[in-house]
Amino acid sequence: MFIRLIPLISLVDNSTNSRRAKAEEGVLSVVTDNSSSHIRSVLKPSPARALEFSEIKVQGATELCIVEEKTSVGKVNMQEQKIFNIEELTELCTRIEETCVGFAKFNFFQIVDATDNFSERRILGLGGFGTVYKGQLPNGLMIAIKRLDEHATVFDFDSELQLAKLQHANLTRLLGWCIHGKERILVYEFMQNGSLDHYISERTKGQVLDWSKRFKIITGLTEGLVYLHKGSMSCLVHRDLKPHNILLDYNMSPKIADFGSARTLSSDVAEERTSRVVGTSGYKAPEYASQGVYLLKTDVFSFGILVLVIISGRKNTILNKQGDTVGDLVRDAWHMWKDQRLHDLVDPLLGDRYEVAEITRCAQVALLCAQEDPADRPAMTDVAAMLNSENISLPMEPKQPTALIHGCADRDTASTYMSQSGRTIDITITSSAPMSTRVRIILDPEV
């Protein structure tokens, strides 16, 4: 007898009340084939949430008792899909306006005039939950206007509103709001030099970023994240740090932007779990990308990738089919650091115009931040201490990333670990969906 996992759905006996398998949420079923003594375990995961049922029994040549257990990793936030209530949102914005200096209500027609009726020529970029336009007020003030799209949830809007309460030199400022019919609009300060992504992806612009500017961006991001994690009277995890969400002002100082994915945690060691994983491949921490688990150390991983990108001018590519969890840039950087040839990592645009000691320290700190296990990553307060003082020795060496699996089939469907003891077979199923499932099959003699 052997077990095969295939991405299909099969019929099962659903006569007992203990089976709670909802078709729209996904079904795990087992089918026995008397003629060949095969047992087939079939997993059809839901894209939105983990499976919900207790057990399935299948009668045949062999009786099987299958118990499914959802891995307990944090609390699933069930409010992330809450439908908009315009009246509630308006009341919320009004309350924030009364308590936060510099946060004001904008007239919708004022926004229309400022963006030339949301002209395509005014588009600065497309965010995760809306389109950002460049606008100009009658007094000449330049602003950035985010027009949330129909897919944005109340949680996305509410998360962005947290910025009104935050005041830090390395965070973008939220200036105001506008709700008009179905329109939901947020107004920000305008960043003259656009996003860091433009300087990384467009090589002609990358020449503007000498090492002093890059180091300034790294230290500015560090200070901004320390504030988010520790200094803002709450533990705020951004969850979508990437070059596109790092804006540069007139002085090339970095500003962390796009807080639509940000969530507040109860403490600096707390973790939660979501079925709605957002973010960009190459910057998402392994625990968040595979299981939907997020904590402050999730931001630390993304920060580590950002630093390596700033140093190298390269992108970080995840090779999903080879079991990759951290990306090719992290693996290459680790080998270059281990072999003491970090000069191979440095962006060729920098030539030899950089401080070797600063590059070495930044690269090692970045590798510590990009560790696969969150427990191996430093807190952002420790990162700040390591970067700001050359006299502080780094506490540990970064561990080598897990080796890739060569010549394997597509791992996006599911991967399994199976152990067998006597008449019991334990299977652990993990996949790219935000869930991890354990299945126990107990084999009883034929009745």
Short mmCIF file of C-alpha atoms in Angstrom, two decimals:
data_model
loop_
_atom_site.label_atom_id
_atom_site.label_comp_id
_atom_site.label_asym_id
_atom_site.label_seq_id
_atom_site.Cartn_x
_atom_site.Cartn_y
_atom_site.Cartn_z
CA MET A 1 0.00 0.00 0.00
CA PHE A 2 1.22 3.47 -0.73
CA ILE A 3 -0.08 7.04 -0.54
CA ARG A 4 -0.27 9.51 -3.40
CA LEU A 5 -1.02 13.21 -3.08
CA ILE A 6 -2.68 14.66 -6.19
CA PRO A 7 -4.39 18.05 -6.74
CA LEU A 8 -7.85 16.68 -7.53
CA ILE A 9 -11.12 16.33 -5.66
CA SER A 10 -12.71 12.94 -4.96
CA LEU A 11 -15.98 11.62 -3.59
CA VAL A 12 -16.15 10.62 0.05
CA ASP A 13 -18.81 9.18 2.31
CA ASN A 14 -20.36 12.15 4.16
CA SER A 15 -22.99 10.34 6.18
CA THR A 16 -21.67 11.17 9.66
CA ASN A 17 -22.29 14.45 11.46
CA SER A 18 -18.65 14.78 12.45
CA ARG A 19 -17.63 15.66 8.89
CA ARG A 20 -17.52 19.43 8.48
CA ALA A 21 -16.12 19.93 5.00
CA LYS A 22 -17.47 22.94 3.13
CA ALA A 23 -17.11 22.75 -0.62
CA GLU A 24 -16.30 26.40 -1.02
CA GLU A 25 -13.53 26.19 1.59
CA GLY A 26 -11.73 23.13 0.24
CA VAL A 27 -11.97 19.40 0.88
CA LEU A 28 -9.51 16.76 2.02
CA SER A 29 -10.69 13.30 1.02
CA VAL A 30 -9.43 9.74 1.02
CA VAL A 31 -10.44 7.04 -1.45
CA THR A 32 -9.58 3.37 -1.26
CA ASP A 33 -9.22 1.21 -4.33
CA ASN A 34 -10.03 -2.40 -3.40
CA SER A 35 -8.61 -3.78 -6.61
CA SER A 36 -5.14 -2.38 -6.18
CA SER A 37 -5.05 -1.71 -2.40
CA HIS A 38 -4.11 1.90 -3.12
CA ILE A 39 -5.01 4.70 -0.75
CA ARG A 40 -5.27 8.11 -2.34
CA SER A 41 -5.20 11.28 -0.25
CA VAL A 42 -6.53 14.29 -2.10
CA LEU A 43 -6.06 17.90 -0.97
CA LYS A 44 -7.94 20.82 -2.47
CA PRO A 45 -6.99 23.92 -0.46
CA SER A 46 -9.06 27.05 -0.33
CA PRO A 47 -7.34 30.21 -1.52
CA ALA A 48 -8.83 32.19 1.31
CA ARG A 49 -8.78 30.10 4.48
CA ALA A 50 -7.71 26.86 6.10
CA LEU A 51 -9.83 23.71 5.91
CA GLU A 52 -12.47 23.06 8.56
CA PHE A 53 -13.43 19.50 9.45
CA SER A 54 -12.63 17.01 12.15
CA GLU A 55 -12.46 13.56 10.64
CA ILE A 56 -13.40 11.39 7.68
CA LYS A 57 -13.91 7.62 7.75
CA VAL A 58 -13.90 5.57 4.60
CA GLN A 59 -15.23 2.03 4.53
CA GLY A 60 -13.64 -0.45 2.22
CA ALA A 61 -11.06 -3.18 2.29
CA THR A 62 -9.28 -1.10 4.92
CA GLU A 63 -10.85 1.24 7.46
CA LEU A 64 -9.13 4.60 7.80
CA CYS A 65 -9.53 7.23 10.46
CA ILE A 66 -8.17 10.57 9.30
CA VAL A 67 -7.82 13.46 11.69
CA GLU A 68 -6.93 16.90 10.33
CA GLU A 69 -5.23 19.45 12.59
CA LYS A 70 -4.64 23.07 11.63
CA THR A 71 -1.24 24.22 12.82
CA SER A 72 -1.63 26.71 15.66
CA VAL A 73 0.54 29.62 14.61
CA GLY A 74 -0.85 32.89 15.85
CA LYS A 75 -4.34 34.29 15.58
CA VAL A 76 -6.14 34.63 12.28
CA ASN A 77 -7.34 38.18 11.81
CA MET A 78 -10.95 37.82 10.69
CA GLN A 79 -11.54 41.56 10.16
CA GLU A 80 -9.39 41.91 7.04
CA GLN A 81 -12.30 41.38 4.65
CA LYS A 82 -14.77 43.66 6.45
CA ILE A 83 -17.02 45.51 3.99
CA PHE A 84 -16.89 49.29 3.82
CA ASN A 85 -19.42 51.28 5.79
CA ILE A 86 -19.10 54.84 4.50
CA GLU A 87 -20.77 56.39 7.54
CA GLU A 88 -18.43 54.57 9.93
CA LEU A 89 -15.39 55.59 7.89
CA THR A 90 -16.46 59.22 7.78
CA GLU A 91 -16.95 59.21 11.54
CA LEU A 92 -13.54 57.60 12.04
CA CYS A 93 -11.77 60.16 9.84
CA THR A 94 -13.55 63.00 11.62
CA ARG A 95 -12.39 61.73 15.01
CA ILE A 96 -8.80 61.44 13.81
CA GLU A 97 -9.01 64.92 12.29
CA GLU A 98 -10.00 66.31 15.69
CA THR A 99 -7.06 64.72 17.49
CA CYS A 100 -4.22 64.85 14.93
CA VAL A 101 -2.69 68.20 14.04
CA GLY A 102 -2.09 68.63 10.31
CA PHE A 103 -4.69 66.06 9.26
CA ALA A 104 -7.65 67.64 7.47
CA LYS A 105 -10.64 66.91 5.25
CA PHE A 106 -10.29 67.75 1.54
CA ASN A 107 -13.16 68.65 -0.76
CA PHE A 108 -13.66 66.09 -3.53
CA PHE A 109 -13.85 68.71 -6.28
CA GLN A 110 -10.63 70.21 -4.94
CA ILE A 111 -9.04 66.79 -5.47
CA VAL A 112 -10.53 66.53 -8.97
CA ASP A 113 -9.07 69.92 -9.93
CA ALA A 114 -5.68 69.06 -8.41
CA THR A 115 -5.39 65.88 -10.51
CA ASP A 116 -6.97 67.19 -13.73
CA ASN A 117 -9.91 64.85 -13.12
CA PHE A 118 -7.62 61.92 -12.27
CA SER A 119 -5.77 62.19 -15.54
CA GLU A 120 -3.56 59.29 -16.57
CA ARG A 121 -0.76 61.79 -17.04
CA ARG A 122 -0.90 62.45 -13.30
CA ILE A 123 -0.44 58.81 -12.24
CA LEU A 124 2.63 58.28 -10.06
CA GLY A 125 2.14 54.60 -9.46
CA LEU A 126 -0.20 51.74 -8.66
CA GLY A 127 -0.31 50.63 -5.03
CA GLY A 128 -1.64 47.42 -3.57
CA PHE A 129 -5.11 48.90 -3.02
CA GLY A 130 -5.30 51.95 -5.23
CA THR A 131 -3.80 54.39 -7.71
CA VAL A 132 -1.55 57.28 -6.66
CA TYR A 133 -1.77 60.61 -8.51
CA LYS A 134 0.34 63.74 -8.44
CA GLY A 135 -1.67 66.82 -7.56
CA GLN A 136 -1.21 70.53 -7.04
CA LEU A 137 -3.33 72.70 -4.76
CA PRO A 138 -4.28 76.31 -5.64
CA ASN A 139 -1.59 77.58 -3.25
CA GLY A 140 1.03 75.68 -5.26
CA LEU A 141 1.57 72.86 -2.74
CA MET A 142 2.35 69.54 -4.44
CA ILE A 143 0.57 66.52 -2.99
CA ALA A 144 0.23 62.79 -3.64
CA ILE A 145 -3.33 61.47 -3.81
CA LYS A 146 -4.19 57.81 -3.30
CA ARG A 147 -7.54 56.83 -4.78
CA LEU A 148 -8.50 53.47 -3.27
CA ASP A 149 -9.94 50.93 -5.70
CA GLU A 150 -13.00 48.73 -5.31
CA HIS A 151 -10.95 45.81 -3.99
CA ALA A 152 -9.67 47.72 -0.97
CA THR A 153 -11.18 46.70 2.36
CA VAL A 154 -12.01 48.82 5.37
CA PHE A 155 -8.90 47.37 7.00
CA ASP A 156 -6.69 48.74 4.22
CA PHE A 157 -8.16 52.22 4.64
CA ASP A 158 -8.00 52.06 8.42
CA SER A 159 -4.37 50.88 8.28
CA GLU A 160 -3.39 53.86 6.15
CA LEU A 161 -5.10 56.17 8.63
CA GLN A 162 -2.61 55.06 11.28
CA LEU A 163 -0.10 57.33 9.56
CA ALA A 164 -2.02 60.40 10.76
CA LYS A 165 -0.98 59.50 14.30
CA LEU A 166 2.66 58.80 13.42
CA GLN A 167 5.30 61.51 13.28
CA HIS A 168 8.79 60.56 12.14
CA ALA A 169 11.30 61.96 9.68
CA ASN A 170 11.49 58.63 7.85
CA LEU A 171 7.76 58.06 7.41
CA THR A 172 5.57 59.75 4.80
CA ARG A 173 3.08 62.26 6.20
CA LEU A 174 -0.64 61.74 5.75
CA LEU A 175 -2.16 65.20 5.20
CA GLY A 176 -5.85 64.46 4.87
CA TRP A 177 -8.81 62.48 3.62
CA CYS A 178 -11.84 62.67 1.37
CA ILE A 179 -14.92 60.44 1.20
CA HIS A 180 -17.41 61.28 -1.55
CA GLY A 181 -19.99 58.71 -2.54
CA LYS A 182 -18.00 55.57 -3.25
CA GLU A 183 -14.74 57.50 -3.55
CA ARG A 184 -12.22 56.93 -0.75
CA ILE A 185 -9.18 59.17 -1.03
CA LEU A 186 -6.12 59.85 1.10
CA VAL A 187 -3.76 62.81 0.61
CA TYR A 188 -0.01 62.65 1.35
CA GLU A 189 3.00 64.92 1.14
CA PHE A 190 4.65 64.73 -2.26
CA MET A 191 8.11 63.16 -2.56
CA GLN A 192 10.16 64.96 -5.22
CA ASN A 193 12.53 62.10 -6.03
CA GLY A 194 9.98 59.31 -6.33
CA SER A 195 10.56 55.77 -5.16
CA LEU A 196 13.79 53.89 -4.49
CA ASP A 197 12.61 51.34 -7.05
CA HIS A 198 13.28 53.79 -9.90
CA TYR A 199 16.92 54.09 -8.89
CA ILE A 200 17.34 50.32 -8.56
CA SER A 201 15.56 49.24 -11.74
CA GLU A 202 16.61 52.12 -14.02
CA ARG A 203 20.38 51.97 -14.27
CA THR A 204 20.73 55.49 -15.62
CA LYS A 205 19.10 56.83 -12.45
CA GLY A 206 21.16 54.46 -10.31
CA GLN A 207 24.25 56.52 -11.03
CA VAL A 208 22.78 59.26 -8.85
CA LEU A 209 23.02 57.01 -5.81
CA ASP A 210 26.61 57.09 -4.64
CA TRP A 211 27.54 55.09 -1.56
CA SER A 212 27.01 57.97 0.88
CA LYS A 213 23.41 58.34 -0.32
CA ARG A 214 22.82 54.59 -0.16
CA PHE A 215 24.20 54.40 3.37
CA LYS A 216 22.00 57.36 4.32
CA ILE A 217 18.96 55.48 2.97
CA ILE A 218 19.90 52.33 4.93
CA THR A 219 20.30 54.20 8.23
CA GLY A 220 17.12 56.21 7.61
CA LEU A 221 15.11 53.04 7.01
CA THR A 222 16.57 51.58 10.19
CA GLU A 223 15.43 54.58 12.24
CA GLY A 224 11.98 54.53 10.65
CA LEU A 225 11.48 50.85 11.47
CA VAL A 226 12.75 51.27 15.03
CA TYR A 227 10.08 53.94 15.46
CA LEU A 228 7.35 51.72 13.98
CA HIS A 229 8.32 48.73 16.11
CA LYS A 230 9.14 50.50 19.36
CA GLY A 231 8.76 54.27 19.40
CA SER A 232 5.22 54.87 18.12
CA MET A 233 3.47 53.69 21.32
CA SER A 234 2.44 50.55 19.44
CA CYS A 235 4.08 47.59 17.74
CA LEU A 236 3.34 48.23 14.09
CA VAL A 237 4.44 45.73 11.45
CA HIS A 238 4.48 47.12 7.89
CA ARG A 239 4.34 43.75 6.03
CA ASP A 240 5.15 45.19 2.58
CA LEU A 241 8.62 46.72 2.68
CA LYS A 242 10.15 46.91 -0.79
CA PRO A 243 11.90 49.55 -2.96
CA HIS A 244 8.56 50.66 -4.47
CA ASN A 245 7.34 51.64 -0.98
CA ILE A 246 10.44 53.62 -0.06
CA LEU A 247 10.09 57.24 -1.22
CA LEU A 248 12.90 59.78 -1.46
CA ASP A 249 12.47 63.46 -0.61
CA TYR A 250 14.29 66.45 -2.12
CA ASN A 251 17.36 65.60 0.00
CA MET A 252 17.29 61.87 -0.91
CA SER A 253 16.20 60.97 2.62
CA PRO A 254 14.05 57.81 2.72
CA LYS A 255 10.39 57.79 3.75
CA ILE A 256 8.54 54.52 4.39
CA ALA A 257 5.20 54.64 2.55
CA ASP A 258 2.07 52.58 1.78
CA PHE A 259 0.68 51.44 5.13
CA GLY A 260 -2.35 49.66 3.67
CA SER A 261 -0.92 46.32 4.80
CA ALA A 262 0.34 47.50 8.20
CA ARG A 263 -1.00 45.80 11.31
CA THR A 264 -0.66 46.53 15.03
CA LEU A 265 0.53 43.72 17.30
CA SER A 266 -0.14 43.44 21.01
CA SER A 267 3.56 43.19 21.89
CA ASP A 268 7.00 43.05 20.30
CA VAL A 269 7.00 39.24 20.54
CA ALA A 270 3.42 38.69 19.41
CA GLU A 271 2.55 37.02 16.13
CA GLU A 272 -0.65 36.71 14.15
CA ARG A 273 -1.76 34.81 11.09
CA THR A 274 -3.70 35.93 8.06
CA SER A 275 -5.27 34.16 5.10
CA ARG A 276 -4.69 37.29 2.99
CA VAL A 277 -0.96 37.35 2.34
CA VAL A 278 0.12 40.54 0.58
CA GLY A 279 3.51 41.79 -0.48
CA THR A 280 6.04 41.10 -3.21
CA SER A 281 7.94 37.90 -3.88
CA GLY A 282 11.57 38.29 -2.92
CA TYR A 283 10.81 40.56 0.04
CA LYS A 284 8.29 38.47 2.00
CA ALA A 285 9.66 36.53 4.96
CA PRO A 286 9.39 32.72 4.66
CA GLU A 287 6.95 32.32 7.56
CA TYR A 288 4.68 35.00 6.09
CA ALA A 289 4.84 33.81 2.48
CA SER A 290 4.14 30.14 3.28
CA GLN A 291 1.90 30.28 6.38
CA GLY A 292 0.59 33.83 6.64
CA VAL A 293 2.35 34.29 9.99
CA TYR A 294 3.60 37.81 10.66
CA LEU A 295 5.46 39.46 13.52
CA LEU A 296 7.94 42.31 13.88
CA LYS A 297 10.73 40.01 12.68
CA THR A 298 8.82 39.73 9.39
CA ASP A 299 9.73 43.36 8.69
CA VAL A 300 13.31 42.64 9.74
CA PHE A 301 13.61 40.05 6.96
CA SER A 302 12.31 42.50 4.36
CA PHE A 303 14.72 45.15 5.65
CA GLY A 304 17.61 42.73 5.18
CA ILE A 305 16.62 42.14 1.56
CA LEU A 306 16.30 45.89 1.00
CA VAL A 307 19.84 46.49 2.26
CA LEU A 308 21.26 43.80 -0.03
CA VAL A 309 19.35 45.34 -2.95
CA ILE A 310 20.69 48.81 -2.13
CA ILE A 311 24.26 47.50 -1.93
CA SER A 312 24.12 45.38 -5.09
CA GLY A 313 21.57 47.07 -7.36
CA ARG A 314 20.16 43.57 -7.94
CA LYS A 315 16.72 42.07 -7.46
CA ASN A 316 16.06 39.08 -5.21
CA THR A 317 14.48 36.20 -7.12
CA ILE A 318 12.68 33.34 -5.36
CA LEU A 319 12.99 29.94 -7.10
CA ASN A 320 9.76 28.38 -5.87
CA LYS A 321 10.14 25.13 -7.82
CA GLN A 322 13.43 24.43 -6.07
CA GLY A 323 12.19 24.95 -2.53
CA ASP A 324 13.72 28.42 -2.27
CA THR A 325 12.72 30.44 0.80
CA VAL A 326 15.11 33.43 0.81
CA GLY A 327 16.12 34.15 -2.80
CA ASP A 328 19.17 34.07 -5.02
CA LEU A 329 20.53 37.43 -3.84
CA VAL A 330 20.67 36.22 -0.23
CA ARG A 331 22.42 32.99 -1.20
CA ASP A 332 24.95 34.78 -3.41
CA ALA A 333 25.62 37.44 -0.77
CA TRP A 334 26.17 34.81 1.92
CA HIS A 335 28.79 32.98 -0.19
CA MET A 336 30.53 36.26 -1.06
CA TRP A 337 30.58 37.26 2.61
CA LYS A 338 31.86 33.82 3.68
CA ASP A 339 34.61 33.90 1.03
CA GLN A 340 35.52 37.51 1.92
CA ARG A 341 34.79 38.77 -1.58
CA LEU A 342 31.99 41.23 -0.94
CA HIS A 343 33.44 43.47 -3.63
CA ASP A 344 31.67 41.10 -6.06
CA LEU A 345 28.35 42.02 -4.43
CA VAL A 346 28.74 45.79 -4.75
CA ASP A 347 26.80 47.54 -7.53
CA PRO A 348 29.20 48.12 -10.46
CA LEU A 349 27.84 51.66 -10.72
CA LEU A 350 29.69 52.48 -7.49
CA GLY A 351 33.07 51.54 -8.96
CA ASP A 352 35.54 51.61 -6.08
CA ARG A 353 33.96 54.69 -4.48
CA TYR A 354 32.70 53.15 -1.24
CA GLU A 355 33.83 52.44 2.30
CA VAL A 356 34.82 48.77 2.53
CA ALA A 357 34.17 48.64 6.28
CA GLU A 358 30.65 50.08 5.88
CA ILE A 359 29.81 47.72 3.01
CA THR A 360 31.05 44.73 5.04
CA ARG A 361 29.09 45.71 8.15
CA CYS A 362 25.91 46.49 6.19
CA ALA A 363 26.09 43.20 4.27
CA GLN A 364 26.61 41.11 7.40
CA VAL A 365 23.77 42.86 9.23
CA ALA A 366 21.54 42.36 6.18
CA LEU A 367 22.33 38.63 6.14
CA LEU A 368 21.51 38.38 9.85
CA CYS A 369 18.18 40.08 9.16
CA ALA A 370 17.43 37.75 6.22
CA GLN A 371 17.74 34.54 8.25
CA GLU A 372 15.06 31.94 7.52
CA ASP A 373 14.12 31.44 11.17
CA PRO A 374 12.65 34.60 12.78
CA ALA A 375 14.36 33.66 16.05
CA ASP A 376 17.75 34.10 14.36
CA ARG A 377 16.98 37.66 13.22
CA PRO A 378 17.93 40.67 15.37
CA ALA A 379 15.40 43.25 16.50
CA MET A 380 15.53 46.60 14.70
CA THR A 381 16.90 48.27 17.83
CA ASP A 382 19.87 45.88 17.67
CA VAL A 383 20.24 46.55 13.95
CA ALA A 384 20.45 50.29 14.65
CA ALA A 385 23.15 49.71 17.28
CA MET A 386 25.18 47.48 14.95
CA LEU A 387 25.03 49.96 12.07
CA ASN A 388 25.67 53.11 14.07
CA SER A 389 28.76 52.04 15.97
CA GLU A 390 31.88 50.59 14.39
CA ASN A 391 33.10 49.64 17.86
CA ILE A 392 30.30 47.14 18.42
CA SER A 393 31.24 43.66 17.25
CA LEU A 394 28.47 41.79 15.49
CA PRO A 395 26.99 39.20 17.87
CA MET A 396 26.89 36.22 15.50
CA GLU A 397 27.53 34.98 12.02
CA PRO A 398 24.62 34.53 9.61
CA LYS A 399 23.67 30.93 8.97
CA GLN A 400 23.96 29.50 5.49
CA PRO A 401 20.65 29.51 3.58
CA THR A 402 19.01 26.14 2.99
CA ALA A 403 20.29 24.47 -0.15
CA LEU A 404 18.04 24.36 -3.20
CA ILE A 405 16.35 21.17 -4.32
CA HIS A 406 17.41 20.38 -7.88
CA GLY A 407 15.41 18.43 -10.43
CA CYS A 408 12.17 18.41 -8.46
CA ALA A 409 8.64 18.86 -9.73
CA ASP A 410 6.57 21.97 -9.16
CA ARG A 411 6.37 22.50 -5.39
CA ASP A 412 3.59 25.07 -5.50
CA THR A 413 0.86 22.44 -5.18
CA ALA A 414 2.02 20.73 -1.99
CA SER A 415 5.06 19.26 -0.29
CA THR A 416 4.90 16.44 2.23
CA TYR A 417 6.88 14.88 5.03
CA MET A 418 5.75 11.37 5.94
CA SER A 419 6.69 9.09 8.82
CA GLN A 420 5.25 5.66 9.63
CA SER A 421 5.16 3.77 12.91
CA GLY A 422 3.32 0.45 13.19
CA ARG A 423 -0.23 0.89 11.95
CA THR A 424 -0.14 4.72 12.02
CA ILE A 425 1.08 7.01 9.24
CA ASP A 426 1.69 10.69 10.00
CA ILE A 427 1.82 13.11 7.07
CA THR A 428 2.68 16.80 7.25
CA ILE A 429 1.47 18.78 4.25
CA THR A 430 2.74 22.26 3.55
CA SER A 431 2.07 24.42 0.55
CA SER A 432 2.34 27.99 -0.68
CA ALA A 433 -1.08 28.69 0.80
CA PRO A 434 -1.12 30.19 4.32
CA MET A 435 -1.70 26.90 6.08
CA SER A 436 0.06 23.80 7.29
CA THR A 437 -1.88 20.56 7.67
CA ARG A 438 -1.12 17.37 9.53
CA VAL A 439 -2.95 14.20 8.59
CA ARG A 440 -2.90 11.01 10.66
CA ILE A 441 -4.06 7.79 9.05
CA ILE A 442 -4.75 4.88 11.39
CA LEU A 443 -4.88 1.54 9.64
CA ASP A 444 -7.24 -1.05 11.19
CA PRO A 445 -7.66 -4.68 10.17
CA GLU A 446 -10.34 -5.45 7.64
CA VAL A 447 -13.65 -6.18 9.33
#
